[in-house]
Coordinates of C-alpha atoms in Angstrom, one line a residue:
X1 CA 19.3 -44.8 24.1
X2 CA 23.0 -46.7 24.4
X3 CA 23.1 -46.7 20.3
X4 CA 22.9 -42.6 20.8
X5 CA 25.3 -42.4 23.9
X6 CA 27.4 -44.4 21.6
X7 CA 27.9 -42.4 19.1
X8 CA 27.9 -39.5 21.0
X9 CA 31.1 -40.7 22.6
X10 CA 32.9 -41.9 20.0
X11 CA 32.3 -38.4 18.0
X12 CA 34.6 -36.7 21.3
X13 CA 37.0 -38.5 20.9
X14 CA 39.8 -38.6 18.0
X15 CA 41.4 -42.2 16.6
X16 CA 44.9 -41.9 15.1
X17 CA 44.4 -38.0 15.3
X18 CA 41.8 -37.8 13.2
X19 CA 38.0 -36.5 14.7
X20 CA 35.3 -38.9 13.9
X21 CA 33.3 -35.8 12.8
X22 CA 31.9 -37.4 9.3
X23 CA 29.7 -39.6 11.6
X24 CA 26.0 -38.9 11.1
X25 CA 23.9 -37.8 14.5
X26 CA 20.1 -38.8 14.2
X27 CA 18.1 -36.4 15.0
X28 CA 16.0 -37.0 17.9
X29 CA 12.5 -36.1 18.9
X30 CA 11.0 -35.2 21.9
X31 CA 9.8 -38.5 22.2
X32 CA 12.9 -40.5 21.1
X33 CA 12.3 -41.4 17.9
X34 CA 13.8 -40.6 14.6
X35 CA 14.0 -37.6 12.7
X36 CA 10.7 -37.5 10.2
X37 CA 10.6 -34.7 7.4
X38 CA 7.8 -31.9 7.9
X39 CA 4.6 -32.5 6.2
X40 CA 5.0 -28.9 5.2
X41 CA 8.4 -27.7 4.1
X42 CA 10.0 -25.9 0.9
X43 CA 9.3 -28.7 -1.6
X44 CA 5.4 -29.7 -0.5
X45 CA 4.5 -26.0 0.2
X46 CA 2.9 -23.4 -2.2
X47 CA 5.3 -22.5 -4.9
X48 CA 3.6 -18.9 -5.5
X49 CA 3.8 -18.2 -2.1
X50 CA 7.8 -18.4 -2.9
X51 CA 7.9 -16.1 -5.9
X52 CA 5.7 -13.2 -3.6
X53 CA 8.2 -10.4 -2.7
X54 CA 6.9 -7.2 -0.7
X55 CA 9.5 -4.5 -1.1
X56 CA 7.8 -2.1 1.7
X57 CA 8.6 -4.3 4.6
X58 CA 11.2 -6.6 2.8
X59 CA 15.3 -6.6 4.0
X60 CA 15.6 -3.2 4.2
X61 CA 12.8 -3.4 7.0
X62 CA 14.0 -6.2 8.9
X63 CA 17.9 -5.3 9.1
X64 CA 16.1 -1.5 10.2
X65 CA 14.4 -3.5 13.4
X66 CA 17.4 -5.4 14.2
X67 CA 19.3 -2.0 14.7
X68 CA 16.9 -0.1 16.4
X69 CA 17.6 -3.3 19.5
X70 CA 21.0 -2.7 18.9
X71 CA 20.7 1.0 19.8
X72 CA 18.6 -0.2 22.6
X73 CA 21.2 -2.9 23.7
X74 CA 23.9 0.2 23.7
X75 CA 25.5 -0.6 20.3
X76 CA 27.0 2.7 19.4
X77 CA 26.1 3.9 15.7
X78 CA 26.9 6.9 14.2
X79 CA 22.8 7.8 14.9
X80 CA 20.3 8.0 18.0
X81 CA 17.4 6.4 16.3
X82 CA 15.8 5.0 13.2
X83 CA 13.8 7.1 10.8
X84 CA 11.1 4.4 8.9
X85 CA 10.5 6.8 6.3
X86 CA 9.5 3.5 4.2
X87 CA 6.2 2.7 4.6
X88 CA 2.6 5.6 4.5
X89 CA 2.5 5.2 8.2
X90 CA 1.4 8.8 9.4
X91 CA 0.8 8.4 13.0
X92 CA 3.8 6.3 13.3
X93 CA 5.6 9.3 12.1
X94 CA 3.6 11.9 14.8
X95 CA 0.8 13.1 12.9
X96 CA -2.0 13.2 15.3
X97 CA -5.3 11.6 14.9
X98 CA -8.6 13.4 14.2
X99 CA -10.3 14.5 17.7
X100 CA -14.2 13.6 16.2
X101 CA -12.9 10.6 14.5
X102 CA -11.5 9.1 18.2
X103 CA -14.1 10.1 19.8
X104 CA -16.6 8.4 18.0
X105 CA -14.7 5.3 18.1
X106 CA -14.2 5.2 21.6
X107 CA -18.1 5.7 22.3
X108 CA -18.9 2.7 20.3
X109 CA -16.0 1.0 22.1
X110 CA -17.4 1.7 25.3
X111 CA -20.8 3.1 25.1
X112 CA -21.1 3.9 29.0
X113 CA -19.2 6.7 27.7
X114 CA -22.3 8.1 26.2
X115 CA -23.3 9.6 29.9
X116 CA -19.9 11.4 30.1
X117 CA -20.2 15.4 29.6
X118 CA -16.8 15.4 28.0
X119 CA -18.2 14.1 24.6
X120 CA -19.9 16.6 22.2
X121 CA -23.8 15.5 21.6
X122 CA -22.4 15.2 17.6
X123 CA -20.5 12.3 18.2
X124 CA -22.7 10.6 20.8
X125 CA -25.5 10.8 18.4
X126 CA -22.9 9.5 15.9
X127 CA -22.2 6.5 18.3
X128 CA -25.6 6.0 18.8
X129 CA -26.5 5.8 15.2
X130 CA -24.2 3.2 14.3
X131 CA -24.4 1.0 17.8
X132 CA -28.0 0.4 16.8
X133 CA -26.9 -1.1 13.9
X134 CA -24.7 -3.2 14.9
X135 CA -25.8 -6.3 16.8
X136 CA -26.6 -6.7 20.3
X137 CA -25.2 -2.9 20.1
X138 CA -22.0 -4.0 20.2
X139 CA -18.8 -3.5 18.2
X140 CA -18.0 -7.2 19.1
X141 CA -21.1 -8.9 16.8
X142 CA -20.4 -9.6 13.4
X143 CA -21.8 -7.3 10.7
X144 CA -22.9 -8.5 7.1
X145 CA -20.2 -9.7 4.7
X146 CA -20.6 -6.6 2.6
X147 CA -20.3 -4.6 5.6
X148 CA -22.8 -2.3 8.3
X149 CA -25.7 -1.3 5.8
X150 CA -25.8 2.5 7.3
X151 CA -22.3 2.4 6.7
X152 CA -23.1 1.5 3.1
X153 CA -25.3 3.9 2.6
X154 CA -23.2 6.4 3.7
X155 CA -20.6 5.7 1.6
X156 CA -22.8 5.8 -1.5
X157 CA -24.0 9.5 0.0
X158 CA -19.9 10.6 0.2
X159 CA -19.5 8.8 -3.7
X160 CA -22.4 10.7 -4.8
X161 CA -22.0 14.2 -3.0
X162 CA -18.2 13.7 -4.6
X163 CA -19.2 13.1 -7.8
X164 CA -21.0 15.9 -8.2
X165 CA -25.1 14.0 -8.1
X166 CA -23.9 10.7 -10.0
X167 CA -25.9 7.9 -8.2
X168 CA -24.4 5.1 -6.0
X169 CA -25.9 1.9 -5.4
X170 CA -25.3 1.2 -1.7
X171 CA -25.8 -2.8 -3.5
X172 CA -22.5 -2.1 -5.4
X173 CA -20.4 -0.9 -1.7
X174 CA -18.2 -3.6 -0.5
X175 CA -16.8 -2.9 2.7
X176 CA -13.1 -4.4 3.2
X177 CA -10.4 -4.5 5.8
X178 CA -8.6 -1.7 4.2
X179 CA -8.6 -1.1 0.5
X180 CA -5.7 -3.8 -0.3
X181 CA -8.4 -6.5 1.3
X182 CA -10.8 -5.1 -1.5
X183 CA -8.0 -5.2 -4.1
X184 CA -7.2 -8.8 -3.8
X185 CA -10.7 -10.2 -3.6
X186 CA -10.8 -8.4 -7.3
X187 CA -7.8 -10.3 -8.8
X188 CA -9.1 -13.5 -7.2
X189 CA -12.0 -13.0 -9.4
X190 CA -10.2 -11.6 -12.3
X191 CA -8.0 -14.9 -12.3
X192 CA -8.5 -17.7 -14.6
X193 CA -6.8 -20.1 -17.5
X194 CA -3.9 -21.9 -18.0
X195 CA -0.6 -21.8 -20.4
X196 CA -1.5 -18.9 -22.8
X197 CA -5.5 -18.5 -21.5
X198 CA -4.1 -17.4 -18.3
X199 CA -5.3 -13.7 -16.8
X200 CA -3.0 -10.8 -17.4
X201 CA -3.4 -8.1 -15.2
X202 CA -1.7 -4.6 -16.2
X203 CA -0.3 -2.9 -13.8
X204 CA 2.4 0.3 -13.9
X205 CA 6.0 0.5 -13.0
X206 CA 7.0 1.8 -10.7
X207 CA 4.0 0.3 -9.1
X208 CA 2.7 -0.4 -5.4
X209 CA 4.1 -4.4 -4.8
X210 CA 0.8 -5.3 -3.2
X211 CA -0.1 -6.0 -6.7
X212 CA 3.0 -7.9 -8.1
X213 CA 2.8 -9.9 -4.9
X214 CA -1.2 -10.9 -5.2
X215 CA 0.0 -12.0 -8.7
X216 CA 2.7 -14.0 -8.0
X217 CA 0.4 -15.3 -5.6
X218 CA -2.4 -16.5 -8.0
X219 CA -0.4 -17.4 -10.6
X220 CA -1.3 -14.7 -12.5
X221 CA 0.2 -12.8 -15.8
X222 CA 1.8 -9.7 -14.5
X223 CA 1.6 -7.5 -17.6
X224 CA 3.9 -4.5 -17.0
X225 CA 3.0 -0.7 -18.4
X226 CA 5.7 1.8 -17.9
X227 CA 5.3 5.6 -17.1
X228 CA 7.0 8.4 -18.1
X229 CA 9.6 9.4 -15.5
X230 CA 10.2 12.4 -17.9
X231 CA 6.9 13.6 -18.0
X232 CA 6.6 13.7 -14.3
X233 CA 5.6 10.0 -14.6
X234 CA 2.8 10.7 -16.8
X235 CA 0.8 7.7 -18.6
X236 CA 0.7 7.1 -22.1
X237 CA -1.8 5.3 -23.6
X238 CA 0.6 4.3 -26.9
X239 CA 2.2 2.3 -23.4
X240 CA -0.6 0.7 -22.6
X241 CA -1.2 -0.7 -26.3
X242 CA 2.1 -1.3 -26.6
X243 CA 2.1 -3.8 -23.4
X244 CA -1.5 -5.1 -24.0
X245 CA -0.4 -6.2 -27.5
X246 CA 3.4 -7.9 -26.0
X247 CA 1.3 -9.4 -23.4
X248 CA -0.9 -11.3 -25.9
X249 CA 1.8 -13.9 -27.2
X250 CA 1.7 -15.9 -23.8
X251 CA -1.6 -14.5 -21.3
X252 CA -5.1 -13.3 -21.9
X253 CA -5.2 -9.4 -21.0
X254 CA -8.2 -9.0 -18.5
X255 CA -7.4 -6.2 -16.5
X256 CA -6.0 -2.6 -15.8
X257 CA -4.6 -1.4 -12.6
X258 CA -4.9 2.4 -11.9
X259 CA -3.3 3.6 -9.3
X260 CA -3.9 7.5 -8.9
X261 CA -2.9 9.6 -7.4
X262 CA 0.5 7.3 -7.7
X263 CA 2.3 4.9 -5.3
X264 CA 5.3 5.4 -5.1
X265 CA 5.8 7.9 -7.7
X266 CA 3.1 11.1 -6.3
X267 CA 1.6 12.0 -9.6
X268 CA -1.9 13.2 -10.4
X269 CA -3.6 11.9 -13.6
X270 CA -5.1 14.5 -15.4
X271 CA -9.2 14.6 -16.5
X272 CA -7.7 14.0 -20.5
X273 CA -5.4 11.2 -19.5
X274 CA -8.6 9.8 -17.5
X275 CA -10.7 9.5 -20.5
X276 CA -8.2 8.1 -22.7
X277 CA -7.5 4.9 -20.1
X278 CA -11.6 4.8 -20.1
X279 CA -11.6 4.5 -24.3
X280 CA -8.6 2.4 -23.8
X281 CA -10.1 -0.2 -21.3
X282 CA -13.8 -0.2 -23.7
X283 CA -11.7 -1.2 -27.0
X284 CA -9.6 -3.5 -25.3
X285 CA -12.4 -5.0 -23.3
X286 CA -10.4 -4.5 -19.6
X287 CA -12.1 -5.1 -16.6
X288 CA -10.7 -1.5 -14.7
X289 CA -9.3 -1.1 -11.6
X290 CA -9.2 2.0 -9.6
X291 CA -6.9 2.0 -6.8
X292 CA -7.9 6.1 -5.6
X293 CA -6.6 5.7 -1.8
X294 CA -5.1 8.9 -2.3
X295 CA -8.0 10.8 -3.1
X296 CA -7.7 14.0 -0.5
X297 CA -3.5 14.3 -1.0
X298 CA -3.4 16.6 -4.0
X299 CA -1.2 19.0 -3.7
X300 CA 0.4 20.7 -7.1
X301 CA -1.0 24.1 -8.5
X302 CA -3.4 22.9 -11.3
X303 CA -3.6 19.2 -9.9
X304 CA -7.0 18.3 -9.0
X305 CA -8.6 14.5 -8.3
X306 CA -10.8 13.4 -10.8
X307 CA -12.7 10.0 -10.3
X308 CA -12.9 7.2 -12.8
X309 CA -16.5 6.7 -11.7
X310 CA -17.5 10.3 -12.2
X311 CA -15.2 10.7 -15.7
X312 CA -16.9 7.0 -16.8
X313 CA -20.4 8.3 -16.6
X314 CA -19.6 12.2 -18.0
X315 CA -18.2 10.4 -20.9
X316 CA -21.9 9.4 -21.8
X317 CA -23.9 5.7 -22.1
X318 CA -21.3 4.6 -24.9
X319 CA -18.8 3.9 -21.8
X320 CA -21.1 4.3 -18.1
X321 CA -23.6 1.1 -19.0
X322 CA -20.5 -0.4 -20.3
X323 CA -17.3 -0.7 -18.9
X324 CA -16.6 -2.7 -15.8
X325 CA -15.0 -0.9 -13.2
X326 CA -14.0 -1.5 -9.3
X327 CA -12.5 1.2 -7.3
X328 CA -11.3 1.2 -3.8
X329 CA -10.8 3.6 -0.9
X330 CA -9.3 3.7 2.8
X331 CA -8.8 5.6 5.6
X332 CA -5.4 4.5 5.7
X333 CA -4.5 7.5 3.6
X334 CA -4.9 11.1 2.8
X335 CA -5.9 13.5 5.9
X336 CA -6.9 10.9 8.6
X337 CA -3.7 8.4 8.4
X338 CA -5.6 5.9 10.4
X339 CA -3.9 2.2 9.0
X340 CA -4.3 0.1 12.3
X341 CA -7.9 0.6 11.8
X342 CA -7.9 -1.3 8.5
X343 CA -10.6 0.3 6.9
X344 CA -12.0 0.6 3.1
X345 CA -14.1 0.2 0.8
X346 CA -14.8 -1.2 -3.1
X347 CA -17.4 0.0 -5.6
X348 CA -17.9 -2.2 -8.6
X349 CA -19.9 -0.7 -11.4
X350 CA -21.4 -2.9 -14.3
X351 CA -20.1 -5.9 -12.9
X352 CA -22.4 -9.3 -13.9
X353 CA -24.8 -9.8 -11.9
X354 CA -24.2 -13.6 -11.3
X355 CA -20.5 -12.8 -10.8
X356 CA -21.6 -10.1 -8.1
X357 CA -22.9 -13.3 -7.0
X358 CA -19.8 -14.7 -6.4
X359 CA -18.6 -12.0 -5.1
X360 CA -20.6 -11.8 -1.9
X361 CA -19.9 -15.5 -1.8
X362 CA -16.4 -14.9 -1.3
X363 CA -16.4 -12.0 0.8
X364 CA -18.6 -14.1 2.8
X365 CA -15.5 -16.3 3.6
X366 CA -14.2 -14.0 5.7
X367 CA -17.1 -13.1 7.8
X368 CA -16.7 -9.3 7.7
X369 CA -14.4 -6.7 7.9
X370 CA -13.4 -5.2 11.5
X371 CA -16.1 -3.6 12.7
X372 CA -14.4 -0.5 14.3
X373 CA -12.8 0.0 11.2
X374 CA -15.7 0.0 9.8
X375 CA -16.8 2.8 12.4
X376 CA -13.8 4.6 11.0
X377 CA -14.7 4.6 7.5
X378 CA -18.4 5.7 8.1
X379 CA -16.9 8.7 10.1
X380 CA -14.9 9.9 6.4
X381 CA -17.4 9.2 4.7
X382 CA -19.6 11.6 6.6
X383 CA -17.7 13.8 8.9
X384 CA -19.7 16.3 11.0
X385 CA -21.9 19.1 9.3
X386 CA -21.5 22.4 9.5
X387 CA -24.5 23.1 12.1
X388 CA -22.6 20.8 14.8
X389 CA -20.4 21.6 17.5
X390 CA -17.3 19.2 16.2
X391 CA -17.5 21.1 13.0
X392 CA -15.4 23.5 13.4
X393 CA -12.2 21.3 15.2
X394 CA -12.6 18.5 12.2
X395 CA -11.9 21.4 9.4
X396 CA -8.9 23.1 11.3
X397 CA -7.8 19.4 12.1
X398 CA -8.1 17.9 8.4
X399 CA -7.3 21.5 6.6
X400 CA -4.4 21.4 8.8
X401 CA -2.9 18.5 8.3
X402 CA -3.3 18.5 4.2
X403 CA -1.6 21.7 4.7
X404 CA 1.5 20.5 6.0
X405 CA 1.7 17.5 3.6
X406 CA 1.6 20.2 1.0
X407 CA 4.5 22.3 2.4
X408 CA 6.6 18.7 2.9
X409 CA 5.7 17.7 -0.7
X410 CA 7.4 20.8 -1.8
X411 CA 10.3 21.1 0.9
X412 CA 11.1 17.2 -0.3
X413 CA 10.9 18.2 -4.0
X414 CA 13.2 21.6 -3.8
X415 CA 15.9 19.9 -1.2
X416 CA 16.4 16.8 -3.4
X417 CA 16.7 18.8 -6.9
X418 CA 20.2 20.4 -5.4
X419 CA 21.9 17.2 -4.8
X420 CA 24.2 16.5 -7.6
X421 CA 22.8 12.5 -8.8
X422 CA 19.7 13.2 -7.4
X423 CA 16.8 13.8 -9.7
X424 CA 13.3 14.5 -7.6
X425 CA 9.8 15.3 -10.2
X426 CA 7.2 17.4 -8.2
X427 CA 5.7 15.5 -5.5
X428 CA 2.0 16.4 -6.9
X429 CA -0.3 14.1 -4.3
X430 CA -0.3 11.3 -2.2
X431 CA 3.0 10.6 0.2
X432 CA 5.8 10.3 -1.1
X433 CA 8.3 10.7 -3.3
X434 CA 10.4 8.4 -6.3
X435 CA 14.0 10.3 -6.7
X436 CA 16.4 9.0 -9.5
X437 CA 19.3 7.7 -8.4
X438 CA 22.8 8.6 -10.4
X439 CA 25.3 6.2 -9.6
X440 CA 28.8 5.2 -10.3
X441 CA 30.0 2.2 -12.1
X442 CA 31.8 1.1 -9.3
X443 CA 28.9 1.2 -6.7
X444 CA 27.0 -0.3 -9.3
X445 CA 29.4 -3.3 -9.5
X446 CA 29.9 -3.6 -5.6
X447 CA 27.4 -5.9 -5.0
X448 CA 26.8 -8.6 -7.0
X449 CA 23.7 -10.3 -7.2
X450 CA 22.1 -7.0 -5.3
X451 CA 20.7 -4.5 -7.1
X452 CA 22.4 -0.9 -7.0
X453 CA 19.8 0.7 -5.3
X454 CA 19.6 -2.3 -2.5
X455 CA 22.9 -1.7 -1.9
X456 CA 22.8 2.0 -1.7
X457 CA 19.7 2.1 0.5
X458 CA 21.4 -0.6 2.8
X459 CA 24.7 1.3 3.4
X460 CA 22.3 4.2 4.2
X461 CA 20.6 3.1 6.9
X462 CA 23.9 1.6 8.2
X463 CA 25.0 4.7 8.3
X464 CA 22.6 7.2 9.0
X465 CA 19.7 5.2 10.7
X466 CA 17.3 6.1 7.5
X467 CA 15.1 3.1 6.4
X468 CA 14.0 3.7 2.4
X469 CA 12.8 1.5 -0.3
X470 CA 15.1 0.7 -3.3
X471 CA 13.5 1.3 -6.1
X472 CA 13.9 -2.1 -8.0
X473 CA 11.2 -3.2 -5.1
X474 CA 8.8 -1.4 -6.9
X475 CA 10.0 -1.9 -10.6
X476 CA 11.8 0.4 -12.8
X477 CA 13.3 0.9 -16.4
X478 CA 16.3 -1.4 -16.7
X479 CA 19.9 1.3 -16.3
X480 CA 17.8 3.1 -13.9
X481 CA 17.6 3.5 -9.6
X482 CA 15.7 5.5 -7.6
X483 CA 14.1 4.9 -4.0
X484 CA 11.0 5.8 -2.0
X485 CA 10.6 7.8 0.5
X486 CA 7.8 8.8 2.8
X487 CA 7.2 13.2 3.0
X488 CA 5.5 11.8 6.5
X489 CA 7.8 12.7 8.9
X490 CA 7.2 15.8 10.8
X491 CA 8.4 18.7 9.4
X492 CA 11.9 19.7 11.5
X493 CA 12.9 15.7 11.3
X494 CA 12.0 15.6 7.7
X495 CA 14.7 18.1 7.1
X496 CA 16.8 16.7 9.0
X497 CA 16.3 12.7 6.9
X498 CA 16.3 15.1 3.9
X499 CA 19.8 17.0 4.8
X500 CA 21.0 13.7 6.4
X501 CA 20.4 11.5 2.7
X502 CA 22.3 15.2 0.6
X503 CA 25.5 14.4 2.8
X504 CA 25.4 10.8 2.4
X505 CA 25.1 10.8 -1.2
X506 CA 28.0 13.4 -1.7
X507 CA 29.8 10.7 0.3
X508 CA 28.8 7.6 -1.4
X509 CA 29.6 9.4 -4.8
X510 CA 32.5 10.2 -3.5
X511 CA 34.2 6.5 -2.2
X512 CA 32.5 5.0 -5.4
X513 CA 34.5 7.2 -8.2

């Protein structure tokens, strides 16, 4: 328009030497006409969605992607590459996937593959199995809300063989797009109130931010349960009834979130300490929570995985036909590593039957979970048999790959224990590992408005090309830092990150006193 060719002059130009820069510019549109404000923008959208924060793939993350097209571009850096030794990704790391478990999947992918010789008859007859229930035969049909029903019923077979004969209700199986689908649908049912009725869910610290985040999200009460670093992060329960009873002044406590064995922090909850968060959750009248992804990554002498379904019903009628309880699984985790696949599974026992109701309604939502990761779960829930010809590959595969998770927990434990300011407890299962951070005043003052640990982990990766996880994105005793790190990587490069973080620190200690 002349009015914006105008303007546009007049703001080249200087009068009396002085630049006509405090004149506005309209903003224009594509089709000429004045700026507008965005239906959606930071006032009008969502406020919880602003207070969600996911440490895992948070700053840290991003500033680690914009190096590695730096290195790419030719940047120099002190480093070749970028070790994401942040996040349980185990193939990202080089940890090869299960030959049975592929196979299947790429039979029901493409099921002219079923005449190839190549294939063992096991996993055809697998493929077969589960293509006939699937509709049409195909992958690409939707399955029921809950999930494939063989599928279901397999998974009640692998809760019951586990469990040592206690019956599963295929009803009660929820198949989910990975276990943090699962875990979500929960809280949304768990959330309710307003002001002081509002839900309070109880979670640990350090704990896994998916659930801070799904709080913040449904504007629920975060209630915050502490474990005991010194006891190799053990749980208390005089913790637990200290925060249920704090919690009480402004939320109503409906919930407790177990997460065993432990994200971020690797520890294995005994059978004892099992029982006394079951009596815990009956007097309190808690809705439980069993977040058990880590079920197969055990790893300490005299650890062993003990689930809350089995110890709920050993502990007798008084607690089994009582106490409401969900607990999840994936095949994310433990031996298989497969995340892309984005399968898992909930169980809910005693839940209300009308609720259950509402439950399928909102599962139903969402049409289904993927259906080859459903394919994915069926195949951990029941891997081949002894009598068949893939037998034999799946057990050196999956021994073989628990096996070497073992040696790293260990290797990552003994390495970080001779640092001077570094403080590692045994990594007893799941994937990684929680070290305590001692660090000087000064590098604790460097930064203000970051947290130590942010700021240490940042100048890290700078400098070495390591990407870890402060640990104030997982929560932690005020006066205290630590980070998270992955035991993922394989073995020779998992010295090398582990070597790599011994010199730094020396060296950050160092400028910092």
């Amino acid at each position: 328009s002349k009015r914006f060719c105008y303007l546009f002059a007049i703001r080249s130009f200087k009068i009396s030497g002085v630049a006509l820069c405090a004149l506005p510019t309209p903003k224009m549109t594509e089709n000429g006409l004045g700026h507008r404000e965005k239906v959606l923008n930071m006032n009008t959208m969502n406020p919880n969605v602003k207070r969600v924060e996911y440490a895992v793939r948070g700053p840290i993350v991003q500033r680690a992607v914009q190096i590695e097209k730096e290195l790419k571009e030719g940047v120099k850096k002190p480093f070749s590459e970028v070790i994401k030794a942040n996040i349980g990704d185990a193939h990202a790391m080089g940890q090869k996937p299960i030959t049975f478990f592929r196979q299947v999947v790429a039979l029901c992918a493409y099921p002219d593959l079923l005449e190839d010789n190549k294939f063992p008859d096991d996993a055809k007859n697998r493929a077969r199995r589960i293509l006939q229930s699937c509709g049409g035969g195909s992958l690409g049909a939707y399955s029921a809300s809950t999930g494939i029903e063989v599928i279901r019923q397999d998974v009640a077979r692998y809760i019951e063989k586990r469990d040592g004969g206690i019956p599963s209700n295929p009803d009660n199986i929820y198949l989910s797009t990975g276990a943090s689908d699962a875990i979500v649908t929960m809280l949304k049912l768990l959330t309710s109130g307003e002001g002081k009725t509002r839900s309070g869910v109880m979670i640990s610290i350090p704990q896994y931010p998916l659930y801070s985040a799904a709080l913040a999200e449904l504007a629920a009460v975060q209630i915050s349960y502490y474990l005991d670093e010194d006891k190799c992060w053990g749980l208390d329960v005089s913790e637990l009834r200290r925060a249920v009873e704090a919690a009480r002044e402004h939320c109503k406590p409906r919930a407790l979130c177990i997460i065993n064995p432990g994200n971020p922090t690797g520890q294995v909850q005994s059978r004892q300490c099992i029982e006394d968060v079951i009596r815990f959750a009956a007097e309190e009248r808690l809705f439980l929570m069993a977040d058990e992804v880590y079920q197969d990554n055990v790893y300490a002498e005299g650890c062993q995985f003990h689930s809350f379904k089995k110890v709920l019903f050993e502990m007798g009628p008084e607690y089994s036909n009582t106490v409401e309880l969900a607990s999840f699984h994936s095949t994310s985790k433990c031996y298989m590593g497969e995340c892309g696949f984005r399968g898992g599974y909930m169980e809910v026992i005693n839940m209300d039957p009308q609720v259950k109701l509402q439950l399928t309604k909102l599962v139903s939502v969402r049409l289904c979970p993927p259906i080859p990761g459903q394919v994915l779960l069926d195949l951990v829930v029941n891997p081949p048999r002894p009598d068949e010809p893939s037998y034999a590959t799946f057990i050196k595969e999956r021994t073989a790959n628990l096996e070497i998770l073992a040696e790293k927990a260990k290797l990552t434990e003994q390495i970080f224990n001779t640092v001077s300011g570094i403080r590692c407890n045994p990594v007893q299962g799941a994937m990684y590992t929680f070290p305590r951070l001692t660090l000087p005043e000064k590098a604790i003052a460097a930064e203000k408005g970051q947290a130590p640990d942010m700021f240490y982990c940042m100048k890290l990766l700078e400098e070495t090309g390591i990407c870890l996880v402060p640990g104030s994105g997982f929560g932690q005793r005020d006066g205290t830092h630590h980070f998270r790190m992955t035991i993922l990587p394989a073995t020779e490069k998992l010295k090398i990150v582990l070597e790599n973080i011994r010199a730094f620190h020396k060296r950050f200690t160092e400028e910092f006193s």
